[in-house]
Amino acid sequence: MVSGMKVGILALQGAIREHRKSLHRLGVETVDVLNPQDLKGINALILPGGESTTTGKLMLRYGLLEAIARAGSQGLPILGTCTGLILLSKHINHSNQHRLGLMDTYVERNAFGRQLESFEAEMPVPVLGEKPFHTVFIRAPYIEKADEGVEVLLRYQGKILFAKQDNLLATAFHPELTDDTRVHEYFLQLINQD
Ligand code: GLN
């Protein structure tokens, strides 16, 4: 489908293999990103789910926090899922953890309460077409509010669960844990192919 396209996946921890699989299903080449040199030549980057405090610390240690923040602010398309959504955010409620701070969003971590640690639901997401998307949440964060410039793509019970700001895309759920590749396809459309 999209030959010649190379998408990096931050490979420090978390749901790396699942994102790789979703992209390979779409015929996209993937690169594991473990240090700043790995960012060279990629057309887009995915920040997978995991644990955002740990991922942030590792990114800092490997020089990736600064390198990815720079690439993102220069227009590299970045998809952050779950932990990735937290790392992309400028504001994280009650936390001073390391972050990229690229999106004008306010994030609440582990926000669905104990009894809802993990759950799944069919959600209508207009930008993905008519068929609802099967969303999987695991100790998920949500975006409490967003400043101007952020496009809300899915809001449920007042919580923002999918958002876009220019070249940046964030989901509170895990699109890589389903066979539905529509979120990845939507993300790939952000790549400027000229
Ligand atoms: N609760 C995790 C965090 O704060 C995110 C969970 C996930 O990525 N599945 O980083």
Tab-separated table of C-alpha atoms and ligand atoms in Angstrom:
chain	number	residue	atom	x	y	z
A	1	MET	CA	0.000	0.000	0.000
A	2	VAL	CA	2.613	2.563	1.049
A	3	SER	CA	5.956	1.316	-0.199
A	4	GLY	CA	9.100	3.222	0.634
A	5	MET	CA	7.654	4.473	3.877
A	6	LYS	CA	9.578	3.820	7.071
A	7	VAL	CA	8.002	4.247	10.486
A	8	GLY	CA	10.045	4.233	13.696
A	9	ILE	CA	8.716	2.626	16.861
A	10	LEU	CA	10.164	3.741	20.172
A	11	ALA	CA	11.448	0.391	21.402
A	12	LEU	CA	12.469	1.057	25.009
A	13	GLN	CA	9.547	-0.815	26.599
A	14	GLY	CA	5.875	-1.650	26.126
A	15	ALA	CA	3.632	-2.786	23.261
A	16	ILE	CA	6.282	-2.598	20.535
A	17	ARG	CA	5.629	-5.865	18.727
A	18	GLU	CA	1.908	-5.165	18.312
A	19	HIS	CA	2.506	-1.810	16.590
A	20	ARG	CA	5.087	-3.479	14.351
A	21	LYS	CA	2.496	-6.058	13.368
A	22	SER	CA	-0.182	-3.447	12.581
A	23	LEU	CA	2.243	-1.535	10.346
A	24	HIS	CA	3.529	-4.653	8.597
A	25	ARG	CA	-0.068	-5.566	7.793
A	26	LEU	CA	-0.244	-2.250	5.966
A	27	GLY	CA	2.974	-2.978	4.086
A	28	VAL	CA	4.986	-0.386	5.989
A	29	GLU	CA	8.608	-0.953	6.962
A	30	THR	CA	9.390	-0.390	10.651
A	31	VAL	CA	12.536	0.600	12.514
A	32	ASP	CA	13.108	0.126	16.239
A	33	VAL	CA	14.150	3.433	17.768
A	34	LEU	CA	16.611	3.030	20.629
A	35	ASN	CA	18.844	6.037	20.176
A	36	PRO	CA	18.780	9.396	18.336
A	37	GLN	CA	20.548	8.018	15.218
A	38	ASP	CA	17.607	5.688	14.639
A	39	LEU	CA	15.432	8.723	13.920
A	40	LYS	CA	17.346	9.439	10.721
A	41	GLY	CA	15.403	8.521	7.624
A	42	ILE	CA	12.097	7.680	9.285
A	43	ASN	CA	8.880	9.242	7.960
A	44	ALA	CA	6.943	8.977	11.216
A	45	LEU	CA	7.267	7.678	14.771
A	46	ILE	CA	5.083	5.692	17.161
A	47	LEU	CA	5.338	5.970	20.952
A	48	PRO	CA	3.777	2.759	22.301
A	49	GLY	CA	1.994	2.045	25.574
A	50	GLY	CA	3.987	1.033	28.636
A	51	GLU	CA	4.698	3.023	31.755
A	52	SER	CA	5.251	6.692	31.124
A	53	THR	CA	7.498	7.504	34.113
A	54	THR	CA	9.920	4.706	33.179
A	55	THR	CA	9.774	5.435	29.453
A	56	GLY	CA	10.417	9.136	30.120
A	57	LYS	CA	13.479	8.326	32.260
A	58	LEU	CA	14.869	5.948	29.621
A	59	MET	CA	14.268	8.488	26.856
A	60	LEU	CA	16.224	11.065	28.828
A	61	ARG	CA	19.063	8.615	29.450
A	62	TYR	CA	19.399	7.727	25.760
A	63	GLY	CA	19.158	11.304	24.519
A	64	LEU	CA	15.802	10.583	22.933
A	65	LEU	CA	13.695	13.044	24.883
A	66	GLU	CA	15.391	16.025	23.308
A	67	ALA	CA	15.849	14.433	19.868
A	68	ILE	CA	12.208	13.356	19.549
A	69	ALA	CA	10.900	16.666	20.928
A	70	ARG	CA	12.962	18.448	18.276
A	71	ALA	CA	11.815	16.167	15.454
A	72	GLY	CA	8.185	16.511	16.555
A	73	SER	CA	8.356	20.282	16.696
A	74	GLN	CA	9.885	20.253	13.203
A	75	GLY	CA	6.901	18.322	11.851
A	76	LEU	CA	7.705	14.596	12.175
A	77	PRO	CA	4.330	12.811	12.466
A	78	ILE	CA	4.130	11.128	15.888
A	79	LEU	CA	1.430	8.766	17.143
A	80	GLY	CA	1.370	8.312	20.916
A	81	THR	CA	-0.780	5.529	22.328
A	82	CYS	CA	-1.595	5.489	26.046
A	83	THR	CA	1.852	6.134	27.609
A	84	GLY	CA	2.633	7.877	24.313
A	85	LEU	CA	-0.328	10.211	24.823
A	86	ILE	CA	1.031	11.096	28.278
A	87	LEU	CA	4.549	11.739	26.957
A	88	LEU	CA	3.287	13.976	24.157
A	89	SER	CA	1.368	16.190	26.559
A	90	LYS	CA	2.605	19.547	27.883
A	91	HIS	CA	0.577	19.190	31.074
A	92	ILE	CA	0.349	16.055	33.239
A	93	ASN	CA	-1.862	16.523	36.302
A	94	HIS	CA	-0.049	16.041	39.641
A	95	SER	CA	3.215	14.964	38.023
A	96	ASN	CA	6.549	16.469	37.127
A	97	GLN	CA	7.729	13.388	35.215
A	98	HIS	CA	9.833	13.747	32.069
A	99	ARG	CA	7.850	14.373	28.897
A	100	LEU	CA	8.145	15.588	25.322
A	101	GLY	CA	5.609	18.352	25.981
A	102	LEU	CA	4.496	18.844	22.391
A	103	MET	CA	0.694	18.846	22.646
A	104	ASP	CA	-1.407	21.505	24.325
A	105	THR	CA	-3.257	18.950	26.388
A	106	TYR	CA	-3.909	18.323	30.097
A	107	VAL	CA	-3.639	14.654	30.940
A	108	GLU	CA	-4.932	12.667	33.880
A	109	ARG	CA	-3.084	9.343	34.337
A	110	ASN	CA	-4.644	6.017	35.384
A	111	ALA	CA	-7.817	7.943	35.104
A	112	PHE	CA	-10.555	5.388	34.925
A	113	GLY	CA	-10.345	4.141	38.506
A	114	ARG	CA	-9.466	0.754	39.916
A	115	GLN	CA	-12.478	-1.262	38.874
A	116	LEU	CA	-11.969	-0.039	35.319
A	117	GLU	CA	-8.265	-0.836	35.144
A	118	SER	CA	-8.858	-2.377	31.789
A	119	PHE	CA	-11.924	-2.420	29.609
A	120	GLU	CA	-13.032	-2.559	26.011
A	121	ALA	CA	-15.818	-0.770	24.180
A	122	GLU	CA	-17.116	-0.044	20.702
A	123	MET	CA	-16.769	3.685	20.078
A	124	PRO	CA	-17.963	5.699	17.121
A	125	VAL	CA	-15.001	7.658	15.731
A	126	PRO	CA	-16.196	9.790	12.805
A	127	VAL	CA	-12.729	10.351	11.233
A	128	LEU	CA	-12.302	6.569	10.943
A	129	GLY	CA	-15.559	6.018	9.084
A	130	GLU	CA	-18.982	4.712	9.964
A	131	LYS	CA	-18.040	1.457	11.668
A	132	PRO	CA	-17.348	1.937	15.407
A	133	PHE	CA	-13.778	1.275	16.563
A	134	HIS	CA	-13.091	-1.452	19.123
A	135	THR	CA	-11.199	0.459	21.801
A	136	VAL	CA	-9.043	-1.311	24.386
A	137	PHE	CA	-8.075	0.601	27.541
A	138	ILE	CA	-5.355	-0.564	29.956
A	139	ARG	CA	-4.693	1.628	32.991
A	140	ALA	CA	-5.494	4.345	30.550
A	141	PRO	CA	-5.039	8.074	30.819
A	142	TYR	CA	-7.429	10.591	29.317
A	143	ILE	CA	-7.133	14.182	28.170
A	144	GLU	CA	-9.091	16.301	30.595
A	145	LYS	CA	-8.959	19.410	28.455
A	146	ALA	CA	-7.123	20.760	25.479
A	147	ASP	CA	-6.121	24.229	24.409
A	148	GLU	CA	-6.829	25.782	21.049
A	149	GLY	CA	-5.205	23.990	18.147
A	150	VAL	CA	-6.077	20.526	19.390
A	151	GLU	CA	-8.696	18.670	17.379
A	152	VAL	CA	-10.824	16.297	19.441
A	153	LEU	CA	-11.445	13.084	17.470
A	154	LEU	CA	-13.182	11.097	20.206
A	155	ARG	CA	-14.802	12.305	23.393
A	156	TYR	CA	-16.653	9.950	25.714
A	157	GLN	CA	-18.405	11.051	28.900
A	158	GLY	CA	-16.507	14.329	28.784
A	159	LYS	CA	-13.124	12.616	28.459
A	160	ILE	CA	-10.992	13.184	25.366
A	161	LEU	CA	-9.695	9.812	24.186
A	162	PHE	CA	-8.324	10.579	20.731
A	163	ALA	CA	-6.861	13.911	19.641
A	164	LYS	CA	-4.792	15.519	16.917
A	165	GLN	CA	-2.634	18.604	16.888
A	166	ASP	CA	-1.026	19.236	13.509
A	167	ASN	CA	1.477	16.354	13.018
A	168	LEU	CA	0.722	14.783	16.404
A	169	LEU	CA	-1.863	12.133	17.148
A	170	ALA	CA	-2.703	10.672	20.560
A	171	THR	CA	-4.966	7.835	21.675
A	172	ALA	CA	-5.850	6.835	25.243
A	173	PHE	CA	-6.689	3.378	23.907
A	174	HIS	CA	-4.573	0.697	22.204
A	175	PRO	CA	-5.339	0.463	18.461
A	176	GLU	CA	-2.442	-1.997	18.041
A	177	LEU	CA	-4.268	-4.592	20.149
A	178	THR	CA	-7.008	-5.086	17.559
A	179	ASP	CA	-6.977	-6.285	13.961
A	180	ASP	CA	-8.488	-2.984	12.896
A	181	THR	CA	-5.746	-0.875	11.283
A	182	ARG	CA	-7.807	2.273	10.737
A	183	VAL	CA	-6.013	4.380	13.367
A	184	HIS	CA	-2.632	3.449	11.862
A	185	GLU	CA	-3.934	4.223	8.375
A	186	TYR	CA	-5.251	7.591	9.531
A	187	PHE	CA	-1.840	8.266	11.094
A	188	LEU	CA	0.032	7.342	7.909
A	189	GLN	CA	-2.006	9.949	6.049
A	190	LEU	CA	-0.152	12.585	8.082
A	191	ILE	CA	3.045	11.714	6.281
A	192	ASN	CA	3.800	14.196	3.593
A	193	GLN	CA	4.549	12.172	0.518
A	194	ASP	CA	6.097	14.295	-2.165
B	1	GLN	N1	-0.762	3.973	33.179
B	1	GLN	C1	0.335	4.009	32.281
B	1	GLN	C2	1.211	5.248	32.454
B	1	GLN	O1	0.936	6.070	33.267
B	1	GLN	C3	-0.117	3.922	30.837
B	1	GLN	C4	-0.690	2.564	30.560
B	1	GLN	C5	-0.502	2.062	29.174
B	1	GLN	O2	0.294	2.583	28.381
B	1	GLN	N2	-1.184	1.005	28.854
B	1	GLN	O3	2.177	5.364	31.763
